Coordinates of C-alpha atoms and ligand atoms in Angstrom, one line a residue:
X1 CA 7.0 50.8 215.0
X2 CA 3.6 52.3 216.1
X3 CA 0.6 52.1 214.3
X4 CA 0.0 54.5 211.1
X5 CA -2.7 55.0 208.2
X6 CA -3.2 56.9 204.9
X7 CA -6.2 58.4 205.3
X8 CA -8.0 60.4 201.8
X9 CA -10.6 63.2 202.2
X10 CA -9.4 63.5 205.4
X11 CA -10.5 67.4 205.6
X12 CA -14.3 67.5 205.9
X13 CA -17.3 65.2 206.2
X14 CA -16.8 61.4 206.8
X15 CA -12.8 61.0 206.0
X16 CA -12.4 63.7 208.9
X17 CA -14.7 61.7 211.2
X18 CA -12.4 58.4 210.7
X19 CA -9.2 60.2 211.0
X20 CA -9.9 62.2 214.3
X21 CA -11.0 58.4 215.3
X22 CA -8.1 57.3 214.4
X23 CA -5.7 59.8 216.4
X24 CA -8.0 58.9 219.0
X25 CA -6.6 55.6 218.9
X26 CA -3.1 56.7 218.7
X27 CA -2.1 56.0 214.7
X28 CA -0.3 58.6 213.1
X29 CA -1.7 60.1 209.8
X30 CA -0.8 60.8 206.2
X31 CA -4.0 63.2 205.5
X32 CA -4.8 64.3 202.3
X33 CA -7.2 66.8 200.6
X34 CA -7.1 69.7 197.6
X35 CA -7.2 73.2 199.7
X36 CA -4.3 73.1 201.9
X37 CA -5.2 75.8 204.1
X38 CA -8.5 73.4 205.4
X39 CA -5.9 70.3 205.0
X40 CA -3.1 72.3 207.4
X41 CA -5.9 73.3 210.2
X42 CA -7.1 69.3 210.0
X43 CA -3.8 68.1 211.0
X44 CA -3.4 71.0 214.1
X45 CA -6.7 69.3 215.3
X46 CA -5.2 65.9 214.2
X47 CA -2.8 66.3 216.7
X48 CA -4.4 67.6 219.1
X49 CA -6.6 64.6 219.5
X50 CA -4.1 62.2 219.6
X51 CA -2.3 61.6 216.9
X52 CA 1.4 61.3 217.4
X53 CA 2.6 62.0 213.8
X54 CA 0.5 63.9 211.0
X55 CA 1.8 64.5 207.5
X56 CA -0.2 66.4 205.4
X57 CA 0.0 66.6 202.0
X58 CA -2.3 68.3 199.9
X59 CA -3.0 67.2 196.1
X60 CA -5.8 66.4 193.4
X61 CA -6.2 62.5 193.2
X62 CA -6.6 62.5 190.1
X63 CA -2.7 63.5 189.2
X64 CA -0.8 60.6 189.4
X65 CA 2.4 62.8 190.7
X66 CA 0.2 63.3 194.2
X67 CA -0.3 59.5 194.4
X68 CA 2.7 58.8 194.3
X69 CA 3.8 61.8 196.6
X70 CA 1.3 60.4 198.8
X71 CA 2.8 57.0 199.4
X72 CA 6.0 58.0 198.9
X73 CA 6.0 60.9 201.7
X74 CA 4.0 58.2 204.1
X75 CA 6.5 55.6 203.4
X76 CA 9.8 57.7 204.5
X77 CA 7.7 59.3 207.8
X78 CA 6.3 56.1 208.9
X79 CA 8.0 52.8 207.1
X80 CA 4.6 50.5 206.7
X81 CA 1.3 50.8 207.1
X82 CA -1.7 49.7 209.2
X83 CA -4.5 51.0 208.0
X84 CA -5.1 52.8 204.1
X85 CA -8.9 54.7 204.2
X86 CA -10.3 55.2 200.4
X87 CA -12.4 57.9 201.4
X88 CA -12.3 61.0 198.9
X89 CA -14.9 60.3 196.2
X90 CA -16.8 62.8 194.3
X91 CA -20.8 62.5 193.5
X92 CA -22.3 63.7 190.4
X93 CA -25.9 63.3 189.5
X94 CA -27.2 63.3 185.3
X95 CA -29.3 60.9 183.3
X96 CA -27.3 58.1 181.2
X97 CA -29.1 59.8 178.5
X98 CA -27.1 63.3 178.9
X99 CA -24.2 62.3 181.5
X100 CA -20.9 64.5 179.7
X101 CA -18.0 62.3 179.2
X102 CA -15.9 64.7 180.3
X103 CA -17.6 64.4 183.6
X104 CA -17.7 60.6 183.6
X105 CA -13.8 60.8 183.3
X106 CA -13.7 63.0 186.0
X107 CA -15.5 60.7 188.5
X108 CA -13.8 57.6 187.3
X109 CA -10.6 59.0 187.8
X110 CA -11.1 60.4 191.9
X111 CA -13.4 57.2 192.3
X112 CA -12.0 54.4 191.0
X113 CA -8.6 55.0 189.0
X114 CA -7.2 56.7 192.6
X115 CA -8.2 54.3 194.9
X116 CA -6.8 51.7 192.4
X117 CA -3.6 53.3 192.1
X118 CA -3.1 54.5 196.2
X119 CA -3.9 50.5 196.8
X120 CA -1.6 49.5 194.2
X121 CA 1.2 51.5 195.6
X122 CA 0.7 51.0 199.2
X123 CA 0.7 47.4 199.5
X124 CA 4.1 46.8 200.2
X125 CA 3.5 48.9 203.0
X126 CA 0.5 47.7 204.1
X127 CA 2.1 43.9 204.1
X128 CA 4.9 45.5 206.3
X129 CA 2.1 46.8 208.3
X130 CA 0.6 43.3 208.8
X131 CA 4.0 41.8 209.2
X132 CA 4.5 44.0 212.1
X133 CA 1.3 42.8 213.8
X134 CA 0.1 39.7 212.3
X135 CA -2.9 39.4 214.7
X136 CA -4.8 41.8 213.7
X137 CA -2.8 42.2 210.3
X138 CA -3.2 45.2 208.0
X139 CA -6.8 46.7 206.7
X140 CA -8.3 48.8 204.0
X141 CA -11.7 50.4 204.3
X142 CA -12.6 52.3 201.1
X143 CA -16.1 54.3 201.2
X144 CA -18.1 52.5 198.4
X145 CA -22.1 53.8 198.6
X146 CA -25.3 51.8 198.2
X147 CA -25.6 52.9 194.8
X148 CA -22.9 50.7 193.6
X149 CA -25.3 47.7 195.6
X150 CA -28.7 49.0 194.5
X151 CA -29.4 51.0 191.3
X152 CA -30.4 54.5 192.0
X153 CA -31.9 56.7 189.8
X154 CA -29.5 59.4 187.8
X155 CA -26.5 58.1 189.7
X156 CA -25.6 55.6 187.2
X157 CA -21.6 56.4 187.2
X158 CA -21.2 57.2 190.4
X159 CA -23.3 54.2 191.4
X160 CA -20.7 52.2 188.3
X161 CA -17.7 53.7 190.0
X162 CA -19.1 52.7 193.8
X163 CA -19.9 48.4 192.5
X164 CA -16.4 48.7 190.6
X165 CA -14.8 49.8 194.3
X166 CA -17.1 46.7 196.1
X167 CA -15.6 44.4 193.1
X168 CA -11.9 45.8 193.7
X169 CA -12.2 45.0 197.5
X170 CA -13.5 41.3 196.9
X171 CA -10.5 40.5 194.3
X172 CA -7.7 42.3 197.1
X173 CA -9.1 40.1 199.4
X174 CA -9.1 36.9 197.7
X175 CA -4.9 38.0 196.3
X176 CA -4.0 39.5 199.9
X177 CA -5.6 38.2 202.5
X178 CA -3.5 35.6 203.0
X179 CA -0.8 37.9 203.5
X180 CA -3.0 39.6 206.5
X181 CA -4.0 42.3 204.0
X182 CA -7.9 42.7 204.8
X183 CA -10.3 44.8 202.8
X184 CA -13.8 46.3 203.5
X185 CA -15.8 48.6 201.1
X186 CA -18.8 50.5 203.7
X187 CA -22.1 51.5 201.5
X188 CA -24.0 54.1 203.1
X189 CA -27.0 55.6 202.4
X190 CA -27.3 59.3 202.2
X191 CA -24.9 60.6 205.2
X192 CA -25.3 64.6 206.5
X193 CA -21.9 66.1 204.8
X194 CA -21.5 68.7 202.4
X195 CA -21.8 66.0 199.6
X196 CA -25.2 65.3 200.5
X197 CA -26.9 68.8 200.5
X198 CA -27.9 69.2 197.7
X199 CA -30.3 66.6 198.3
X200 CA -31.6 68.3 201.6
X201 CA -35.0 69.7 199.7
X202 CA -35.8 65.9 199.2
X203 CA -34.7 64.3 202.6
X204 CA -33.6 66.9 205.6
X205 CA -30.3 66.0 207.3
X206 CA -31.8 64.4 210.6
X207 CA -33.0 61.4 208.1
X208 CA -29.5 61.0 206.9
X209 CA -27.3 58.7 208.6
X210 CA -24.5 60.5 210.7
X211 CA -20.5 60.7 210.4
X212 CA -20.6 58.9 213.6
X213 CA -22.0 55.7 212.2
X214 CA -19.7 55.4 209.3
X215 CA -16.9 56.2 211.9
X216 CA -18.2 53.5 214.2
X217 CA -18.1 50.7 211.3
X218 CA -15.0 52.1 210.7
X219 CA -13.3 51.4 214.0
X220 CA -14.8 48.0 214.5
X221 CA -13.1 47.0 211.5
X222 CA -10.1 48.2 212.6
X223 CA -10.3 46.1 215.6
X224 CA -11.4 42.6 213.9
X225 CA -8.4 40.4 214.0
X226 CA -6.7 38.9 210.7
X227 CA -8.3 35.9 210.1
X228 CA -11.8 38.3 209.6
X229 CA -12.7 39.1 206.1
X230 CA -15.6 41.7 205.9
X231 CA -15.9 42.3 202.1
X232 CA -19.2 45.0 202.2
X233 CA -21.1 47.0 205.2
X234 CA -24.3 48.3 203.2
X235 CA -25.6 51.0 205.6
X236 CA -29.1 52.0 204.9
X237 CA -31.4 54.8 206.6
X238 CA -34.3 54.2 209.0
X239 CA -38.1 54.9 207.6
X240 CA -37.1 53.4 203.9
X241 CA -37.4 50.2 202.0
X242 CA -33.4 49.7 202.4
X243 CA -33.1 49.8 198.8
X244 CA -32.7 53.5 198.6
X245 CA -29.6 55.8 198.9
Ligands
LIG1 N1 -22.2 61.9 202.0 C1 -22.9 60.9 201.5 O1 -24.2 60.9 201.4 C2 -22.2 59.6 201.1 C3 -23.0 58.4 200.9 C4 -22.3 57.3 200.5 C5 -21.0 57.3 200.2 N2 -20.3 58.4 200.4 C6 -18.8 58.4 200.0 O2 -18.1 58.7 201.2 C7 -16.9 59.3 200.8 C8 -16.8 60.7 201.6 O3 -17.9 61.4 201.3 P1 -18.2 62.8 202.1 O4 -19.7 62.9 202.1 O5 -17.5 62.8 203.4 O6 -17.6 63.9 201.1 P2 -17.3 65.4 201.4 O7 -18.0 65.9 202.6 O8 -17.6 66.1 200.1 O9 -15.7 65.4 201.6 C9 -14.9 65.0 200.6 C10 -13.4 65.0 201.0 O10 -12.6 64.6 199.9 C11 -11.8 65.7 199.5 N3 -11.7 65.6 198.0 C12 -12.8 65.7 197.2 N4 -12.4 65.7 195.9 C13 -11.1 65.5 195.9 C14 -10.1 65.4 194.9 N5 -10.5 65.4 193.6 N6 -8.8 65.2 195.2 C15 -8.5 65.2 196.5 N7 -9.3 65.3 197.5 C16 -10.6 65.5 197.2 C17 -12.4 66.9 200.1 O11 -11.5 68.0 200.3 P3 -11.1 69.1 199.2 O12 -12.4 69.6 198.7 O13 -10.3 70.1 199.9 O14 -10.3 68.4 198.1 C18 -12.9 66.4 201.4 O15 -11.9 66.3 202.4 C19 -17.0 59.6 199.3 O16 -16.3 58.6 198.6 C20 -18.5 59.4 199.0 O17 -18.7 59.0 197.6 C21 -20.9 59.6 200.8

Protein backbone atom coordinates (compact mmCIF):
# COMPACT_ATOMS: atom_id res chain seq x y z
CA UNK A 1 0.00 0.00 0.00
CA UNK A 2 1.76 3.32 -0.94
CA UNK A 3 1.36 6.36 0.84
CA UNK A 4 -1.94 8.58 0.27
CA UNK A 5 -3.60 11.88 1.81
CA UNK A 6 -6.96 13.82 1.65
CA UNK A 7 -5.93 16.98 0.91
CA UNK A 8 -8.96 20.22 1.16
CA UNK A 9 -8.52 23.53 -0.75
CA UNK A 10 -6.33 21.78 -2.66
CA UNK A 11 -6.98 24.12 -5.88
CA UNK A 12 -5.30 27.46 -5.18
CA UNK A 13 -3.22 29.21 -2.57
CA UNK A 14 -1.58 27.22 0.33
CA UNK A 15 -3.62 23.71 0.04
CA UNK A 16 -2.23 23.59 -3.64
CA UNK A 17 1.25 24.39 -2.41
CA UNK A 18 1.08 21.16 0.13
CA UNK A 19 -0.48 18.92 -2.33
CA UNK A 20 1.99 19.54 -5.32
CA UNK A 21 4.57 18.85 -2.28
CA UNK A 22 3.02 16.02 -1.58
CA UNK A 23 3.01 14.30 -5.26
CA UNK A 24 6.41 15.41 -5.08
CA UNK A 25 6.92 13.00 -2.50
CA UNK A 26 5.01 10.29 -4.18
CA UNK A 27 1.45 10.11 -2.07
CA UNK A 28 -1.46 9.88 -4.15
CA UNK A 29 -4.29 12.47 -3.66
CA UNK A 30 -7.98 12.85 -2.92
CA UNK A 31 -8.13 16.77 -3.83
CA UNK A 32 -11.01 18.68 -3.16
CA UNK A 33 -12.38 22.22 -4.03
CA UNK A 34 -15.95 23.93 -5.24
CA UNK A 35 -15.25 24.83 -9.15
CA UNK A 36 -14.42 21.68 -10.80
CA UNK A 37 -13.06 22.95 -13.86
CA UNK A 38 -9.87 24.70 -11.52
CA UNK A 39 -10.26 21.34 -9.28
CA UNK A 40 -9.90 18.98 -12.70
CA UNK A 41 -6.69 21.18 -14.17
CA UNK A 42 -5.08 20.80 -10.31
CA UNK A 43 -5.14 17.15 -10.51
CA UNK A 44 -3.57 17.08 -14.50
CA UNK A 45 -0.74 19.13 -12.74
CA UNK A 46 -1.04 16.77 -9.70
CA UNK A 47 0.04 14.14 -11.72
CA UNK A 48 2.24 15.45 -13.49
CA UNK A 49 4.43 16.26 -10.52
CA UNK A 50 4.34 13.05 -9.14
CA UNK A 51 1.63 11.86 -7.83
CA UNK A 52 0.71 8.32 -8.75
CA UNK A 53 -3.08 8.40 -8.05
CA UNK A 54 -5.36 11.69 -7.99
CA UNK A 55 -9.02 11.67 -7.29
CA UNK A 56 -10.72 14.68 -7.49
CA UNK A 57 -13.79 15.36 -6.21
CA UNK A 58 -15.36 18.64 -6.17
CA UNK A 59 -18.06 19.73 -3.43
CA UNK A 60 -18.99 22.62 -0.84
CA UNK A 61 -17.75 21.50 2.67
CA UNK A 62 -20.29 22.66 4.13
CA UNK A 63 -22.83 19.82 2.69
CA UNK A 64 -22.47 16.89 4.61
CA UNK A 65 -23.24 14.59 1.41
CA UNK A 66 -19.59 15.89 0.01
CA UNK A 67 -17.93 14.86 3.33
CA UNK A 68 -18.91 11.94 3.18
CA UNK A 69 -18.38 11.51 -0.61
CA UNK A 70 -15.04 12.64 0.18
CA UNK A 71 -13.94 9.91 2.48
CA UNK A 72 -15.92 7.54 1.09
CA UNK A 73 -14.45 7.94 -2.63
CA UNK A 74 -10.78 8.16 -0.86
CA UNK A 75 -11.45 5.06 1.08
CA UNK A 76 -12.44 2.65 -2.03
CA UNK A 77 -9.32 4.29 -4.42
CA UNK A 78 -6.76 4.10 -1.69
CA UNK A 79 -7.85 1.78 1.49
CA UNK A 80 -6.24 3.99 4.53
CA UNK A 81 -4.69 7.01 4.93
CA UNK A 82 -1.37 8.72 5.60
CA UNK A 83 -1.82 12.03 5.76
CA UNK A 84 -5.52 14.21 6.09
CA UNK A 85 -4.66 18.23 5.28
CA UNK A 86 -7.56 20.59 6.90
CA UNK A 87 -6.76 23.29 4.58
CA UNK A 88 -10.07 24.97 3.02
CA UNK A 89 -11.09 27.75 5.39
CA UNK A 90 -12.92 30.82 4.57
CA UNK A 91 -11.95 34.50 6.22
CA UNK A 92 -14.51 37.04 6.87
CA UNK A 93 -13.73 40.30 8.52
CA UNK A 94 -16.94 42.51 10.66
CA UNK A 95 -16.99 43.98 14.13
CA UNK A 96 -18.70 41.66 17.01
CA UNK A 97 -20.89 44.54 17.11
CA UNK A 98 -22.51 43.99 13.44
CA UNK A 99 -21.02 40.42 12.42
CA UNK A 100 -24.54 38.70 10.46
CA UNK A 101 -25.34 35.47 11.91
CA UNK A 102 -25.96 34.18 8.78
CA UNK A 103 -22.30 34.79 8.09
CA UNK A 104 -21.08 33.38 11.40
CA UNK A 105 -22.85 30.09 10.40
CA UNK A 106 -21.32 30.14 7.27
CA UNK A 107 -17.71 30.32 8.60
CA UNK A 108 -18.34 27.84 11.41
CA UNK A 109 -19.58 25.46 9.20
CA UNK A 110 -16.37 25.42 6.27
CA UNK A 111 -14.07 26.21 9.42
CA UNK A 112 -14.78 24.18 12.12
CA UNK A 113 -18.00 21.90 11.64
CA UNK A 114 -15.95 20.37 8.21
CA UNK A 115 -12.82 19.79 9.49
CA UNK A 116 -14.64 18.17 12.48
CA UNK A 117 -16.67 16.03 10.46
CA UNK A 118 -13.67 15.00 7.54
CA UNK A 119 -11.52 14.01 10.92
CA UNK A 120 -14.34 12.22 12.40
CA UNK A 121 -14.83 10.12 9.28
CA UNK A 122 -11.41 9.53 8.27
CA UNK A 123 -9.94 8.06 11.33
CA UNK A 124 -10.43 4.69 10.73
CA UNK A 125 -8.50 5.28 7.74
CA UNK A 126 -5.98 7.21 9.09
CA UNK A 127 -5.29 4.35 11.96
CA UNK A 128 -4.97 1.93 8.93
CA UNK A 129 -2.65 4.47 7.60
CA UNK A 130 -0.53 4.36 10.83
CA UNK A 131 -0.99 0.69 11.07
CA UNK A 132 0.62 0.30 7.73
CA UNK A 133 3.74 2.33 8.88
CA UNK A 134 3.93 2.54 12.53
CA UNK A 135 7.18 4.52 12.48
CA UNK A 136 6.24 7.43 11.29
CA UNK A 137 2.45 6.60 11.93
CA UNK A 138 -0.35 8.61 10.43
CA UNK A 139 -0.63 12.79 10.56
CA UNK A 140 -3.12 15.56 10.36
CA UNK A 141 -2.11 19.14 9.62
CA UNK A 142 -5.11 21.46 9.63
CA UNK A 143 -4.42 25.25 8.72
CA UNK A 144 -5.46 27.12 12.03
CA UNK A 145 -4.18 31.07 11.76
CA UNK A 146 -2.67 33.25 14.43
CA UNK A 147 -5.90 34.79 15.11
CA UNK A 148 -7.16 31.88 16.80
CA UNK A 149 -3.51 32.36 19.17
CA UNK A 150 -3.70 36.16 19.36
CA UNK A 151 -6.85 38.34 19.16
CA UNK A 152 -7.03 40.38 16.11
CA UNK A 153 -9.04 43.11 15.59
CA UNK A 154 -12.59 42.50 13.55
CA UNK A 155 -11.62 38.81 13.03
CA UNK A 156 -13.35 37.75 16.06
CA UNK A 157 -15.13 34.44 14.38
CA UNK A 158 -12.79 33.66 12.19
CA UNK A 159 -10.12 34.05 14.84
CA UNK A 160 -13.10 31.76 17.35
CA UNK A 161 -13.29 29.21 14.52
CA UNK A 162 -9.07 29.13 14.10
CA UNK A 163 -8.52 28.60 18.53
CA UNK A 164 -11.59 25.99 18.26
CA UNK A 165 -9.33 24.11 15.26
CA UNK A 166 -5.95 24.57 17.78
CA UNK A 167 -8.31 23.11 20.68
CA UNK A 168 -9.66 20.15 18.35
CA UNK A 169 -6.04 19.18 17.42
CA UNK A 170 -4.83 19.08 21.19
CA UNK A 171 -7.91 16.71 22.32
CA UNK A 172 -7.11 14.27 18.87
CA UNK A 173 -3.95 14.12 20.07
CA UNK A 174 -4.32 13.27 23.56
CA UNK A 175 -7.46 10.30 22.21
CA UNK A 176 -5.17 9.18 19.09
CA UNK A 177 -1.91 9.51 19.54
CA UNK A 178 -1.42 6.54 21.03
CA UNK A 179 -2.78 4.88 18.11
CA UNK A 180 0.10 6.69 15.89
CA UNK A 181 -2.61 9.21 14.88
CA UNK A 182 -0.51 12.72 15.17
CA UNK A 183 -2.10 16.09 14.77
CA UNK A 184 -0.64 19.62 14.06
CA UNK A 185 -2.74 22.84 13.66
CA UNK A 186 0.08 25.66 11.55
CA UNK A 187 -0.96 29.46 12.50
CA UNK A 188 0.34 31.82 9.99
CA UNK A 189 0.35 35.24 9.77
CA UNK A 190 -0.95 36.92 6.74
CA UNK A 191 0.31 34.54 3.67
CA UNK A 192 0.32 36.12 -0.20
CA UNK A 193 -2.97 34.04 -1.67
CA UNK A 194 -6.09 35.26 -2.95
CA UNK A 195 -7.44 35.23 0.74
CA UNK A 196 -5.16 37.72 1.81
CA UNK A 197 -5.65 40.55 -0.87
CA UNK A 198 -7.91 42.32 0.26
CA UNK A 199 -5.52 43.33 2.84
CA UNK A 200 -2.79 44.30 0.31
CA UNK A 201 -3.59 48.38 0.75
CA UNK A 202 -2.44 47.73 4.41
CA UNK A 203 0.57 45.31 4.01
CA UNK A 204 1.95 44.61 0.22
CA UNK A 205 2.38 40.90 -0.53
CA UNK A 206 6.39 40.80 -0.27
CA UNK A 207 5.62 41.36 3.72
CA UNK A 208 3.42 38.42 3.72
CA UNK A 209 4.83 35.12 4.40
CA UNK A 210 5.02 32.81 1.28
CA UNK A 211 3.09 29.37 0.24
CA UNK A 212 6.51 27.98 0.46
CA UNK A 213 6.92 28.41 4.18
CA UNK A 214 3.65 26.93 5.15
CA UNK A 215 4.61 24.10 2.64
CA UNK A 216 7.96 23.63 4.23
CA UNK A 217 6.34 23.25 7.89
CA UNK A 218 4.14 21.09 6.20
CA UNK A 219 6.59 18.50 4.90
CA UNK A 220 8.71 18.44 8.08
CA UNK A 221 5.77 17.30 9.81
CA UNK A 222 5.21 14.77 7.54
CA UNK A 223 8.58 13.42 8.05
CA UNK A 224 8.63 13.56 12.11
CA UNK A 225 8.34 10.02 13.29
CA UNK A 226 5.37 8.70 15.56
CA UNK A 227 6.43 9.15 18.84
CA UNK A 228 6.55 13.27 17.85
CA UNK A 229 3.57 15.33 18.90
CA UNK A 230 3.62 18.90 17.45
CA UNK A 231 0.29 20.36 18.65
CA UNK A 232 0.70 24.28 17.09
CA UNK A 233 3.34 25.99 14.54
CA UNK A 234 2.41 29.88 15.11
CA UNK A 235 4.13 31.45 11.96
CA UNK A 236 4.51 35.06 12.29
CA UNK A 237 5.89 37.76 9.67
CA UNK A 238 9.34 39.57 9.89
CA UNK A 239 9.24 43.56 10.84
CA UNK A 240 6.24 43.04 13.51
CA UNK A 241 5.67 42.49 17.21
CA UNK A 242 4.69 38.74 16.45
CA UNK A 243 1.47 39.34 17.87
CA UNK A 244 -0.08 40.47 14.66
CA UNK A 245 -1.75 38.50 11.79
N1 LIG B 1 -3.87 33.44 3.35
C1 LIG B 1 -3.70 33.79 4.61
O1 LIG B 1 -3.32 34.92 4.92
C2 LIG B 1 -3.93 32.78 5.72
C3 LIG B 1 -3.35 33.03 6.98
C4 LIG B 1 -3.58 32.14 8.02
C5 LIG B 1 -4.35 31.01 7.80
N2 LIG B 1 -4.88 30.77 6.56
C6 LIG B 1 -5.72 29.58 6.40
O2 LIG B 1 -5.10 28.73 5.45
C7 LIG B 1 -6.10 28.01 4.74
C8 LIG B 1 -5.89 28.18 3.23
O3 LIG B 1 -5.94 29.56 2.94
P1 LIG B 1 -5.54 30.18 1.51
O4 LIG B 1 -5.06 31.55 1.76
O5 LIG B 1 -4.70 29.23 0.75
O6 LIG B 1 -7.01 30.28 0.84
P2 LIG B 1 -7.44 30.53 -0.68
O7 LIG B 1 -6.29 31.01 -1.50
O8 LIG B 1 -8.67 31.38 -0.59
O9 LIG B 1 -7.84 29.05 -1.19
C9 LIG B 1 -8.91 28.41 -0.55
C10 LIG B 1 -9.08 27.01 -1.12
O10 LIG B 1 -10.21 26.40 -0.46
C11 LIG B 1 -11.27 26.14 -1.40
N3 LIG B 1 -12.53 26.47 -0.72
C12 LIG B 1 -12.87 27.67 -0.20
N4 LIG B 1 -14.11 27.63 0.33
C13 LIG B 1 -14.56 26.36 0.14
C14 LIG B 1 -15.79 25.70 0.43
N5 LIG B 1 -16.80 26.36 1.05
N6 LIG B 1 -15.93 24.40 0.09
C15 LIG B 1 -14.92 23.76 -0.55
N7 LIG B 1 -13.74 24.32 -0.86
C16 LIG B 1 -13.57 25.62 -0.53
C17 LIG B 1 -10.93 27.04 -2.60
O11 LIG B 1 -11.39 26.54 -3.85
P3 LIG B 1 -12.86 26.96 -4.44
O12 LIG B 1 -12.97 28.44 -4.33
O13 LIG B 1 -12.89 26.43 -5.84
O14 LIG B 1 -13.85 26.24 -3.55
C18 LIG B 1 -9.40 27.01 -2.60
O15 LIG B 1 -8.92 25.82 -3.18
C19 LIG B 1 -7.46 28.54 5.24
O16 LIG B 1 -7.97 27.67 6.22
C20 LIG B 1 -7.10 29.87 5.85
O17 LIG B 1 -8.02 30.25 6.86
C21 LIG B 1 -4.68 31.63 5.52
Amino acid sequence: MGKSALVTGASRGIGLGIATRLAALGYSLTVTARDEARLDATAVALRAAGAPEVNAVAGELSDDRCLAQLTERHQDRFGAMSALVLNAGVGTAGPVAEFPMRRFDKTLDVNLRAPFMLLQQSLPLLRRGAAADPGRGAKVIALASITGVYAEHGLAVYGATKAALISLVQTLNAEESGNGVCATAISPAYVDTDMSAWKHGQIAPEQMLAVGDVVEMAEALLRLSARAVVPNIVMTRSGTDGLRA
